[in-house]
PDB file of C-alpha atoms in Angstrom:
ATOM      1  CA  MET A   2     -58.332  -5.909 -35.384  1.00 49.00           C
ATOM      2  CA  SER A   3     -55.642  -5.221 -38.038  1.00 59.00           C
ATOM      3  CA  ARG A   4     -53.867  -7.993 -39.776  1.00 79.00           C
ATOM      4  CA  TRP A   5     -50.284  -7.026 -39.168  1.00 87.00           C
ATOM      5  CA  LYS A   6     -47.390  -8.303 -41.140  1.00 85.00           C
ATOM      6  CA  GLU A   7     -44.715 -10.346 -39.380  1.00 89.00           C
ATOM      7  CA  LEU A   8     -42.008  -8.079 -38.048  1.00 91.00           C
ATOM      8  CA  PRO A   9     -38.379  -8.482 -39.332  1.00 89.00           C
ATOM      9  CA  ALA A  10     -36.550 -11.313 -37.618  1.00 87.00           C
ATOM     10  CA  GLU A  11     -33.430  -9.192 -37.118  1.00 87.00           C
ATOM     11  CA  LEU A  12     -35.134  -6.671 -34.893  1.00 88.00           C
ATOM     12  CA  HIS A  13     -33.832  -6.461 -31.343  1.00 90.00           C
ATOM     13  CA  PRO A  14     -36.395  -7.752 -28.773  1.00 92.00           C
ATOM     14  CA  HIS A  15     -36.665  -4.351 -27.190  1.00 88.00           C
ATOM     15  CA  VAL A  16     -37.482  -2.797 -30.553  1.00 90.00           C
ATOM     16  CA  HIS A  17     -39.895  -5.636 -31.309  1.00 90.00           C
ATOM     17  CA  HIS A  18     -41.648  -5.133 -27.953  1.00 89.00           C
ATOM     18  CA  LEU A  19     -42.101  -1.275 -28.611  1.00 90.00           C
ATOM     19  CA  ILE A  20     -43.590  -1.843 -32.081  1.00 92.00           C
ATOM     20  CA  VAL A  21     -46.021  -4.470 -30.871  1.00 91.00           C
ATOM     21  CA  ARG A  22     -47.104  -2.047 -28.115  1.00 90.00           C
ATOM     22  CA  LEU A  23     -47.700   0.683 -30.705  1.00 91.00           C
ATOM     23  CA  ARG A  24     -49.696  -1.738 -32.868  1.00 91.00           C
ATOM     24  CA  ARG A  25     -51.948  -2.582 -29.982  1.00 90.00           C
ATOM     25  CA  LEU A  26     -52.597   1.139 -29.327  1.00 90.00           C
ATOM     26  CA  LYS A  27     -53.437   1.689 -32.872  1.00 86.00           C
ATOM     27  CA  ASP A  28     -55.902  -1.241 -32.945  1.00 90.00           C
ATOM     28  CA  HIS A  29     -57.404   0.099 -29.699  1.00 88.00           C
ATOM     29  CA  SER A  30     -57.905   3.523 -31.355  1.00 87.00           C
ATOM     30  CA  GLU A  31     -59.611   1.978 -34.382  1.00 87.00           C
ATOM     31  CA  LEU A  32     -58.039   4.672 -36.514  1.00 90.00           C
ATOM     32  CA  SER A  33     -56.728   4.102 -40.070  1.00 89.00           C
ATOM     33  CA  THR A  34     -53.207   5.220 -40.967  1.00 87.00           C
ATOM     34  CA  ARG A  35     -54.629   8.328 -42.697  1.00 89.00           C
ATOM     35  CA  GLN A  36     -56.639   9.253 -39.567  1.00 91.00           C
ATOM     36  CA  LEU A  37     -53.623   8.513 -37.382  1.00 85.00           C
ATOM     37  CA  ALA A  38     -51.534  10.921 -39.654  1.00 91.00           C
ATOM     38  CA  ALA A  39     -54.043  13.712 -39.245  1.00 91.00           C
ATOM     39  CA  LYS A  40     -54.049  13.355 -35.513  1.00 86.00           C
ATOM     40  CA  THR A  41     -50.319  12.967 -34.919  1.00 89.00           C
ATOM     41  CA  GLY A  42     -48.765  15.129 -37.614  1.00 89.00           C
ATOM     42  CA  PHE A  43     -46.789  12.126 -39.068  1.00 91.00           C
ATOM     43  CA  SER A  44     -47.697  10.834 -42.585  1.00 93.00           C
ATOM     44  CA  ALA A  45     -49.550   7.578 -43.203  1.00 90.00           C
ATOM     45  CA  LYS A  46     -46.396   6.298 -45.070  1.00 91.00           C
ATOM     46  CA  SER A  47     -44.281   7.051 -41.978  1.00 93.00           C
ATOM     47  CA  TRP A  48     -46.686   5.168 -39.714  1.00 89.00           C
ATOM     48  CA  GLN A  49     -46.608   2.167 -42.105  1.00 90.00           C
ATOM     49  CA  ARG A  50     -42.783   2.169 -41.812  1.00 92.00           C
ATOM     50  CA  TYR A  51     -42.885   2.492 -38.025  1.00 91.00           C
ATOM     51  CA  LEU A  52     -45.521  -0.122 -37.464  1.00 91.00           C
ATOM     52  CA  ASN A  53     -43.907  -2.604 -39.782  1.00 91.00           C
ATOM     53  CA  GLY A  54     -40.380  -2.302 -38.248  1.00 88.00           C
ATOM     54  CA  ARG A  55     -38.683  -0.661 -41.278  1.00 90.00           C
ATOM     55  CA  SER A  56     -37.795   2.405 -39.402  1.00 90.00           C
ATOM     56  CA  LEU A  57     -37.777   3.490 -35.749  1.00 91.00           C
ATOM     57  CA  PRO A  58     -40.505   6.014 -34.777  1.00 92.00           C
ATOM     58  CA  PRO A  59     -39.278   9.281 -33.213  1.00 93.00           C
ATOM     59  CA  ARG A  60     -40.032  10.165 -29.733  1.00 91.00           C
ATOM     60  CA  GLU A  61     -42.781  12.620 -30.588  1.00 91.00           C
ATOM     61  CA  ALA A  62     -44.640   9.966 -32.640  1.00 90.00           C
ATOM     62  CA  VAL A  63     -44.510   7.562 -29.634  1.00 90.00           C
ATOM     63  CA  GLU A  64     -45.759  10.277 -27.307  1.00 89.00           C
ATOM     64  CA  ALA A  65     -48.630  11.076 -29.754  1.00 90.00           C
ATOM     65  CA  MET A  66     -49.587   7.418 -29.968  1.00 90.00           C
ATOM     66  CA  ALA A  67     -49.638   7.199 -26.182  1.00 88.00           C
ATOM     67  CA  ARG A  68     -51.993  10.171 -26.007  1.00 90.00           C
ATOM     68  CA  ILE A  69     -54.370   8.673 -28.649  1.00 89.00           C
ATOM     69  CA  GLY A  70     -54.378   5.290 -27.052  1.00 84.00           C
ATOM     70  CA  SER A  71     -54.723   6.585 -23.516  1.00 85.00           C
ATOM     71  CA  ASP A  72     -51.533   4.911 -22.512  1.00 86.00           C
ATOM     72  CA  ASP A  73     -48.989   6.036 -19.874  1.00 84.00           C
ATOM     73  CA  PRO A  74     -46.572   8.287 -22.051  1.00 86.00           C
ATOM     74  CA  ALA A  75     -43.763   8.056 -19.486  1.00 87.00           C
ATOM     75  CA  ARG A  76     -43.604   4.220 -19.621  1.00 83.00           C
ATOM     76  CA  LEU A  77     -43.865   4.180 -23.410  1.00 84.00           C
ATOM     77  CA  LEU A  78     -41.111   6.767 -23.745  1.00 89.00           C
ATOM     78  CA  VAL A  79     -38.767   4.631 -21.488  1.00 87.00           C
ATOM     79  CA  MET A  80     -39.478   1.768 -23.943  1.00 88.00           C
ATOM     80  CA  HIS A  81     -38.647   3.986 -26.805  1.00 88.00           C
ATOM     81  CA  GLU A  82     -35.447   5.198 -25.271  1.00 88.00           C
ATOM     82  CA  ILE A  83     -34.236   1.670 -24.819  1.00 91.00           C
ATOM     83  CA  ALA A  84     -35.296   0.660 -28.234  1.00 87.00           C
ATOM     84  CA  ALA A  85     -33.563   3.629 -29.778  1.00 89.00           C
ATOM     85  CA  GLN A  86     -30.281   2.456 -28.200  1.00 87.00           C
ATOM     86  CA  ARG A  87     -30.638  -0.993 -29.437  1.00 86.00           C
ATOM     87  CA  TRP A  88     -31.689   0.299 -32.876  1.00 86.00           C
ATOM     88  CA  ALA A  89     -28.592   2.534 -33.190  1.00 86.00           C
ATOM     89  CA  GLU A  90     -26.250  -0.315 -32.018  1.00 82.00           C
ATOM     90  CA  GLY A  91     -27.824  -2.730 -34.584  1.00 76.00           C
ATOM     91  CA  ARG A  92     -27.210  -0.172 -37.352  1.00 67.00           C
ATOM     92  CA  ALA A  93     -23.548   0.338 -36.184  1.00 60.00           C
ATOM     93  CA  VAL A  94     -22.875  -3.363 -36.291  1.00 56.00           C
ATOM     94  CA  THR A  95     -24.343  -3.767 -39.785  1.00 54.00           C
ATOM     95  CA  THR A  96     -22.240  -0.952 -41.236  1.00 52.00           C
ATOM     96  CA  GLY A  97     -19.066  -2.986 -40.634  1.00 49.00           C
ATOM     97  CA  THR A  98     -17.429  -4.272 -43.932  1.00 43.00           C
ATOM     98  CA  PRO A  99     -16.529  -7.904 -44.525  1.00 45.00           C
ATOM     99  CA  GLU A 100     -13.045  -6.958 -45.535  1.00 42.00           C
ATOM    100  CA  ASN A 101     -12.277  -5.428 -42.203  1.00 44.00           C
ATOM    101  CA  PHE A 102     -13.160  -8.622 -40.430  1.00 39.00           C
ATOM    102  CA  ALA A 103     -11.392 -10.812 -42.888  1.00 40.00           C
ATOM    103  CA  ALA A 104      -8.192  -8.778 -42.344  1.00 40.00           C
ATOM    104  CA  THR A 105      -8.242  -9.566 -38.675  1.00 43.00           C
ATOM    105  CA  PRO A 106      -5.666 -12.341 -37.876  1.00 44.00           C
ATOM    106  CA  ALA A 107      -7.263 -15.562 -36.885  1.00 44.00           C
ATOM    107  CA  HIS A 108      -4.993 -15.807 -33.720  1.00 46.00           C
ATOM    108  CA  THR A 109      -4.446 -12.428 -32.151  1.00 44.00           C
ATOM    109  CA  PRO A 110      -1.588 -12.338 -29.627  1.00 44.00           C
ATOM    110  CA  THR A 111      -2.792 -12.335 -25.980  1.00 43.00           C
ATOM    111  CA  GLU A 112      -1.216  -8.937 -25.157  1.00 42.00           C
ATOM    112  CA  GLN A 113      -3.123  -7.288 -28.071  1.00 45.00           C
ATOM    113  CA  GLN A 114      -6.620  -8.513 -27.266  1.00 48.00           C
ATOM    114  CA  PRO A 115      -7.581  -5.885 -24.572  1.00 54.00           C
ATOM    115  CA  TYR A 116      -6.657  -3.017 -26.889  1.00 51.00           C
ATOM    116  CA  GLY A 117      -8.762  -4.561 -29.732  1.00 59.00           C
ATOM    117  CA  ARG A 118     -11.760  -4.895 -27.506  1.00 63.00           C
ATOM    118  CA  HIS A 119     -11.436  -1.350 -26.170  1.00 60.00           C
ATOM    119  CA  LEU A 120     -11.077  -0.023 -29.692  1.00 66.00           C
ATOM    120  CA  ARG A 121     -14.174  -1.888 -30.906  1.00 71.00           C
ATOM    121  CA  ALA A 122     -16.205  -0.576 -27.966  1.00 70.00           C
ATOM    122  CA  ALA A 123     -15.086   2.941 -28.647  1.00 68.00           C
ATOM    123  CA  VAL A 124     -16.050   2.702 -32.289  1.00 67.00           C
ATOM    124  CA  THR A 125     -19.500   1.256 -31.335  1.00 75.00           C
ATOM    125  CA  ALA A 126     -20.194   3.953 -28.766  1.00 71.00           C
ATOM    126  CA  GLY A 127     -19.089   6.676 -31.128  1.00 71.00           C
ATOM    127  CA  ALA A 128     -21.502   5.355 -33.804  1.00 71.00           C
ATOM    128  CA  VAL A 129     -24.401   5.273 -31.265  1.00 67.00           C
ATOM    129  CA  VAL A 130     -23.753   8.869 -30.135  1.00 62.00           C
ATOM    130  CA  THR A 131     -23.544  10.120 -33.758  1.00 66.00           C
ATOM    131  CA  ALA A 132     -26.775   8.495 -34.778  1.00 63.00           C
ATOM    132  CA  LEU A 133     -28.716   9.905 -31.811  1.00 65.00           C
ATOM    133  CA  SER A 134     -27.293  13.259 -32.256  1.00 60.00           C
ATOM    134  CA  VAL A 135     -28.174  13.462 -36.023  1.00 58.00           C
ATOM    135  CA  SER A 136     -31.714  12.158 -35.147  1.00 61.00           C
ATOM    136  CA  ALA A 137     -32.279  14.878 -32.552  1.00 56.00           C
ATOM    137  CA  ALA A 138     -30.988  17.673 -34.866  1.00 54.00           C
ATOM    138  CA  LEU A 139     -33.165  16.639 -37.860  1.00 58.00           C
ATOM    139  CA  LEU A 140     -36.220  15.560 -36.000  1.00 64.00           C
ATOM    140  CA  LEU A 141     -38.217  18.849 -36.078  1.00 55.00           C
ATOM    141  CA  ALA A 142     -37.376  19.495 -39.710  1.00 54.00           C
ATOM    142  CA  MET A 143     -38.443  16.017 -40.829  1.00 60.00           C
ATOM    143  CA  ARG A 144     -41.581  16.122 -38.759  1.00 61.00           C
ATOM    144  CA  LEU A 145     -42.731  19.411 -40.308  1.00 58.00           C
ATOM    145  CA  THR A 146     -41.881  18.206 -43.775  1.00 56.00           C
ATOM    146  CA  GLU A 147     -43.945  15.022 -43.523  1.00 62.00           C
ATOM    147  CA  THR A 148     -46.634  16.766 -41.683  1.00 57.00           C
ATOM    148  CA  ARG A 149     -47.280  19.669 -43.934  1.00 57.00           C
ATOM    149  CA  ALA A 150     -47.193  17.547 -47.039  1.00 53.00           C
ATOM    150  CA  GLN A 151     -49.706  15.121 -45.602  1.00 57.00           C
ATOM    151  CA  LEU A 152     -52.057  17.742 -44.172  1.00 54.00           C
ATOM    152  CA  ALA A 153     -52.100  19.556 -47.503  1.00 51.00           C
ATOM    153  CA  HIS A 154     -53.061  16.306 -49.271  1.00 51.00           C
ATOM    154  CA  ASP A 155     -55.763  15.521 -46.641  1.00 52.00           C
ATOM    155  CA  ARG A 156     -57.326  18.901 -46.748  1.00 49.00           C
ATOM    156  CA  SER A 157     -57.216  19.632 -50.393  1.00 45.00           C
ATOM    157  CA  ASP A 158     -60.667  18.298 -51.058  1.00 43.00           C
ATOM    158  CA  ALA A 159     -62.233  19.860 -48.014  1.00 40.00           C
ATOM    159  CA  VAL A 160     -61.146  23.464 -48.303  1.00 39.00           C
ATOM    160  CA  ALA A 161     -63.590  25.623 -50.296  1.00 38.00           C
ATOM    161  CA  THR A 162     -61.158  28.485 -51.004  1.00 36.00           C
ATOM    162  CA  ALA A 163     -57.984  28.157 -52.978  1.00 36.00           C
ATOM    163  CA  PRO A 164     -56.239  24.987 -51.773  1.00 36.00           C
ATOM    164  CA  ALA A 165     -52.792  25.143 -50.264  1.00 35.00           C
ATOM    165  CA  THR A 166     -50.082  23.729 -52.410  1.00 34.00           C
ATOM    166  CA  VAL A 167     -46.960  21.876 -51.406  1.00 37.00           C
ATOM    167  CA  SER A 168     -43.788  22.267 -53.482  1.00 39.00           C
ATOM    168  CA  GLU A 169     -40.219  21.516 -52.903  1.00 41.00           C
ATOM    169  CA  SER A 170     -40.034  24.745 -50.852  1.00 43.00           C
ATOM    170  CA  LEU A 171     -42.711  23.439 -48.491  1.00 43.00           C
ATOM    171  CA  VAL A 172     -45.399  26.275 -48.656  1.00 54.00           C
ATOM    172  CA  PRO A 173     -47.243  26.083 -45.288  1.00 67.00           C
ATOM    173  CA  VAL A 174     -50.819  24.817 -45.090  1.00 83.00           C
ATOM    174  CA  ILE A 175     -53.353  27.545 -44.276  1.00 90.00           C
ATOM    175  CA  TYR A 176     -56.735  26.532 -42.843  1.00 93.00           C
ATOM    176  CA  THR A 177     -60.064  28.273 -43.207  1.00 93.00           C
ATOM    177  CA  CYS A 178     -62.056  28.912 -40.035  1.00 94.00           C
ATOM    178  CA  ARG A 179     -65.742  28.058 -40.364  1.00 94.00           C
ATOM    179  CA  LEU A 180     -66.964  29.362 -37.101  1.00 93.00           C
ATOM    180  CA  GLU A 181     -70.457  28.283 -35.842  1.00 93.00           C
ATOM    181  CA  GLN A 182     -72.051  28.052 -32.386  1.00 91.00           C
ATOM    182  CA  ARG A 183     -73.830  24.894 -31.105  1.00 90.00           C
ATOM    183  CA  ASP A 184     -75.266  24.345 -27.741  1.00 88.00           C
ATOM    184  CA  GLY A 185     -73.611  27.363 -26.417  1.00 88.00           C
ATOM    185  CA  ARG A 186     -70.066  26.429 -27.746  1.00 93.00           C
ATOM    186  CA  TRP A 187     -68.100  27.631 -30.571  1.00 93.00           C
ATOM    187  CA  TYR A 188     -66.503  25.346 -33.283  1.00 95.00           C
ATOM    188  CA  ALA A 189     -64.322  26.242 -36.275  1.00 93.00           C
ATOM    189  CA  GLY A 190     -65.086  23.083 -38.332  1.00 93.00           C
ATOM    190  CA  LEU A 191     -61.644  21.469 -37.948  1.00 93.00           C
ATOM    191  CA  SER A 192     -62.018  19.528 -34.664  1.00 93.00           C
ATOM    192  CA  ARG A 193     -64.747  19.040 -31.998  1.00 92.00           C
ATOM    193  CA  THR A 194     -62.237  17.990 -29.206  1.00 93.00           C
ATOM    194  CA  ARG A 195     -62.461  19.454 -25.663  1.00 90.00           C
ATOM    195  CA  ASP A 196     -59.771  17.582 -23.871  1.00 91.00           C
ATOM    196  CA  ILE A 197     -56.728  16.839 -26.065  1.00 92.00           C
ATOM    197  CA  LEU A 198     -53.563  18.491 -24.598  1.00 93.00           C
ATOM    198  CA  LEU A 199     -51.718  20.731 -27.025  1.00 94.00           C
ATOM    199  CA  SER A 200     -48.268  22.392 -26.427  1.00 93.00           C
ATOM    200  CA  ASN A 201     -45.195  23.387 -28.245  1.00 89.00           C
ATOM    201  CA  THR A 202     -44.266  21.400 -31.375  1.00 89.00           C
ATOM    202  CA  HIS A 203     -47.720  19.820 -31.660  1.00 94.00           C
ATOM    203  CA  VAL A 204     -49.062  19.814 -35.256  1.00 93.00           C
ATOM    204  CA  GLY A 205     -52.496  18.913 -36.630  1.00 91.00           C
ATOM    205  CA  LEU A 206     -56.177  19.782 -37.013  1.00 94.00           C
ATOM    206  CA  GLU A 207     -56.663  20.266 -33.272  1.00 95.00           C
ATOM    207  CA  VAL A 208     -54.020  22.967 -33.264  1.00 95.00           C
ATOM    208  CA  ALA A 209     -55.709  24.719 -36.202  1.00 95.00           C
ATOM    209  CA  GLU A 210     -59.058  24.551 -34.377  1.00 95.00           C
ATOM    210  CA  ALA A 211     -57.540  26.165 -31.340  1.00 95.00           C
ATOM    211  CA  GLN A 212     -55.903  28.862 -33.484  1.00 95.00           C
ATOM    212  CA  CYS A 213     -59.293  29.708 -34.999  1.00 95.00           C
ATOM    213  CA  LEU A 214     -60.844  30.044 -31.499  1.00 94.00           C
ATOM    214  CA  LEU A 215     -57.977  32.094 -30.184  1.00 94.00           C
ATOM    215  CA  ARG A 216     -58.422  34.578 -33.065  1.00 93.00           C
ATOM    216  CA  ARG A 217     -62.242  34.694 -32.453  1.00 92.00           C
ATOM    217  CA  ALA A 218     -61.552  35.315 -28.655  1.00 89.00           C
ATOM    218  CA  GLY A 219     -59.355  38.428 -29.614  1.00 89.00           C
ATOM    219  CA  THR A 220     -55.808  36.950 -29.201  1.00 90.00           C
ATOM    220  CA  ALA A 221     -53.621  36.694 -32.366  1.00 86.00           C
ATOM    221  CA  PRO A 222     -52.007  33.155 -32.766  1.00 90.00           C
ATOM    222  CA  GLY A 223     -50.415  34.075 -36.149  1.00 90.00           C
ATOM    223  CA  ASP A 224     -51.323  32.087 -39.197  1.00 93.00           C
ATOM    224  CA  ILE A 225     -53.928  29.356 -38.934  1.00 94.00           C
ATOM    225  CA  ASP A 226     -51.345  26.758 -40.028  1.00 93.00           C
ATOM    226  CA  GLY A 227     -51.934  23.917 -37.610  1.00 93.00           C
ATOM    227  CA  VAL A 228     -48.476  24.345 -36.092  1.00 94.00           C
ATOM    228  CA  PHE A 229     -48.163  25.150 -32.334  1.00 94.00           C
ATOM    229  CA  GLY A 230     -45.272  27.740 -32.346  1.00 93.00           C
ATOM    230  CA  PRO A 231     -44.235  30.668 -30.257  1.00 94.00           C
ATOM    231  CA  LYS A 232     -47.011  33.000 -31.523  1.00 94.00           C
ATOM    232  CA  THR A 233     -49.683  30.368 -30.664  1.00 96.00           C
ATOM    233  CA  ARG A 234     -48.193  29.856 -27.254  1.00 95.00           C
ATOM    234  CA  ARG A 235     -48.184  33.607 -26.407  1.00 95.00           C
ATOM    235  CA  ALA A 236     -51.769  33.869 -27.557  1.00 95.00           C
ATOM    236  CA  VAL A 237     -52.696  30.925 -25.361  1.00 96.00           C
ATOM    237  CA  GLU A 238     -50.942  32.559 -22.383  1.00 95.00           C
ATOM    238  CA  HIS A 239     -52.677  35.934 -22.937  1.00 94.00           C
ATOM    239  CA  MET A 240     -56.094  34.222 -23.152  1.00 92.00           C
ATOM    240  CA  GLN A 241     -55.505  32.150 -20.048  1.00 94.00           C
ATOM    241  CA  LYS A 242     -54.535  35.287 -18.107  1.00 94.00           C
ATOM    242  CA  GLN A 243     -57.685  37.088 -19.318  1.00 91.00           C
ATOM    243  CA  ASN A 244     -59.895  34.209 -18.144  1.00 92.00           C
ATOM    244  CA  GLY A 245     -58.198  33.630 -14.750  1.00 93.00           C
ATOM    245  CA  LEU A 246     -56.784  30.284 -15.774  1.00 94.00           C
ATOM    246  CA  ILE A 247     -53.371  28.765 -14.880  1.00 95.00           C
ATOM    247  CA  VAL A 248     -50.973  30.521 -17.354  1.00 94.00           C
ATOM    248  CA  ASN A 249     -48.883  27.646 -18.646  1.00 95.00           C
ATOM    249  CA  GLY A 250     -49.245  28.131 -22.455  1.00 93.00           C
ATOM    250  CA  VAL A 251     -50.748  24.584 -22.717  1.00 95.00           C
ATOM    251  CA  ILE A 252     -54.263  24.075 -24.247  1.00 95.00           C
ATOM    252  CA  ASP A 253     -55.807  21.844 -21.592  1.00 94.00           C
ATOM    253  CA  PRO A 254     -59.417  20.966 -20.791  1.00 95.00           C
ATOM    254  CA  PRO A 255     -60.122  24.155 -18.803  1.00 94.00           C
ATOM    255  CA  THR A 256     -58.557  26.207 -21.701  1.00 95.00           C
ATOM    256  CA  TRP A 257     -60.650  24.336 -24.323  1.00 95.00           C
ATOM    257  CA  GLN A 258     -63.744  25.177 -22.317  1.00 94.00           C
ATOM    258  CA  ALA A 259     -62.824  28.880 -22.143  1.00 94.00           C
ATOM    259  CA  LEU A 260     -62.156  28.903 -25.920  1.00 94.00           C
ATOM    260  CA  ARG A 261     -65.388  27.190 -26.793  1.00 94.00           C
ATOM    261  CA  GLU A 262     -67.502  29.358 -24.512  1.00 89.00           C
ATOM    262  CA  ALA A 263     -65.717  32.804 -24.746  1.00 75.00           C
ATOM    263  CA  ALA A 264     -67.602  35.780 -25.940  1.00 73.00           C
ATOM    264  CA  PRO A 265     -66.056  37.325 -29.117  1.00 62.00           C
ATOM    265  CA  LYS A 266     -63.829  40.486 -28.608  1.00 57.00           C
TER     266      LYS A 266
END
């Protein structure tokens, strides 16, 4: 079991409860933060901030942790939604300046109190909406930034060809497929999974493994970059149609089986 630091005392109970739950799932998975980063697409430093209560994990990180820890993602996402509201409210309150509070008269006339309460409520609600909107707009860009930098670092010692580099312009990571057949199944040297669900916006070694197998099966997923984008989804749908599977664009256990056992085109 990990020896966790004590969470900040100022955390709202709902935020505290979410982080404790994520810590338990990490302990259950027995993964280090670097291994967790490789499987979820969020950097090890990001997970350290999330699990120590210094920043709130995004929705996708919570969903990925639920998948790794075999927890109910719907329940965990409800906890995250409530925690996100409390987190935004807490940040809105702490941004108030002491001067504004000092300028408020000690004795407000009775007829002015309802207006003041309504004004404070409107300001707080506006701050919450603004924080959630900005988080949603920047989420994908932040995730790709952290993921590609971390994956480039993790794979730099293992790739035999010219290693991918990460600069301020975020050059994408390109993986090398090392195809081999064992016990009648094909592997590309990046992951041996046969049951992890992959769909749009997923990032990591499992996605790169699937892209290699899609290319071997004769469907073009685009670059082998470990990012599940539109080209990869179209390749998955084409492969599912060819093999008589449910065409949903999601790499599920039946699709993994078909990819691992498909004859090359």
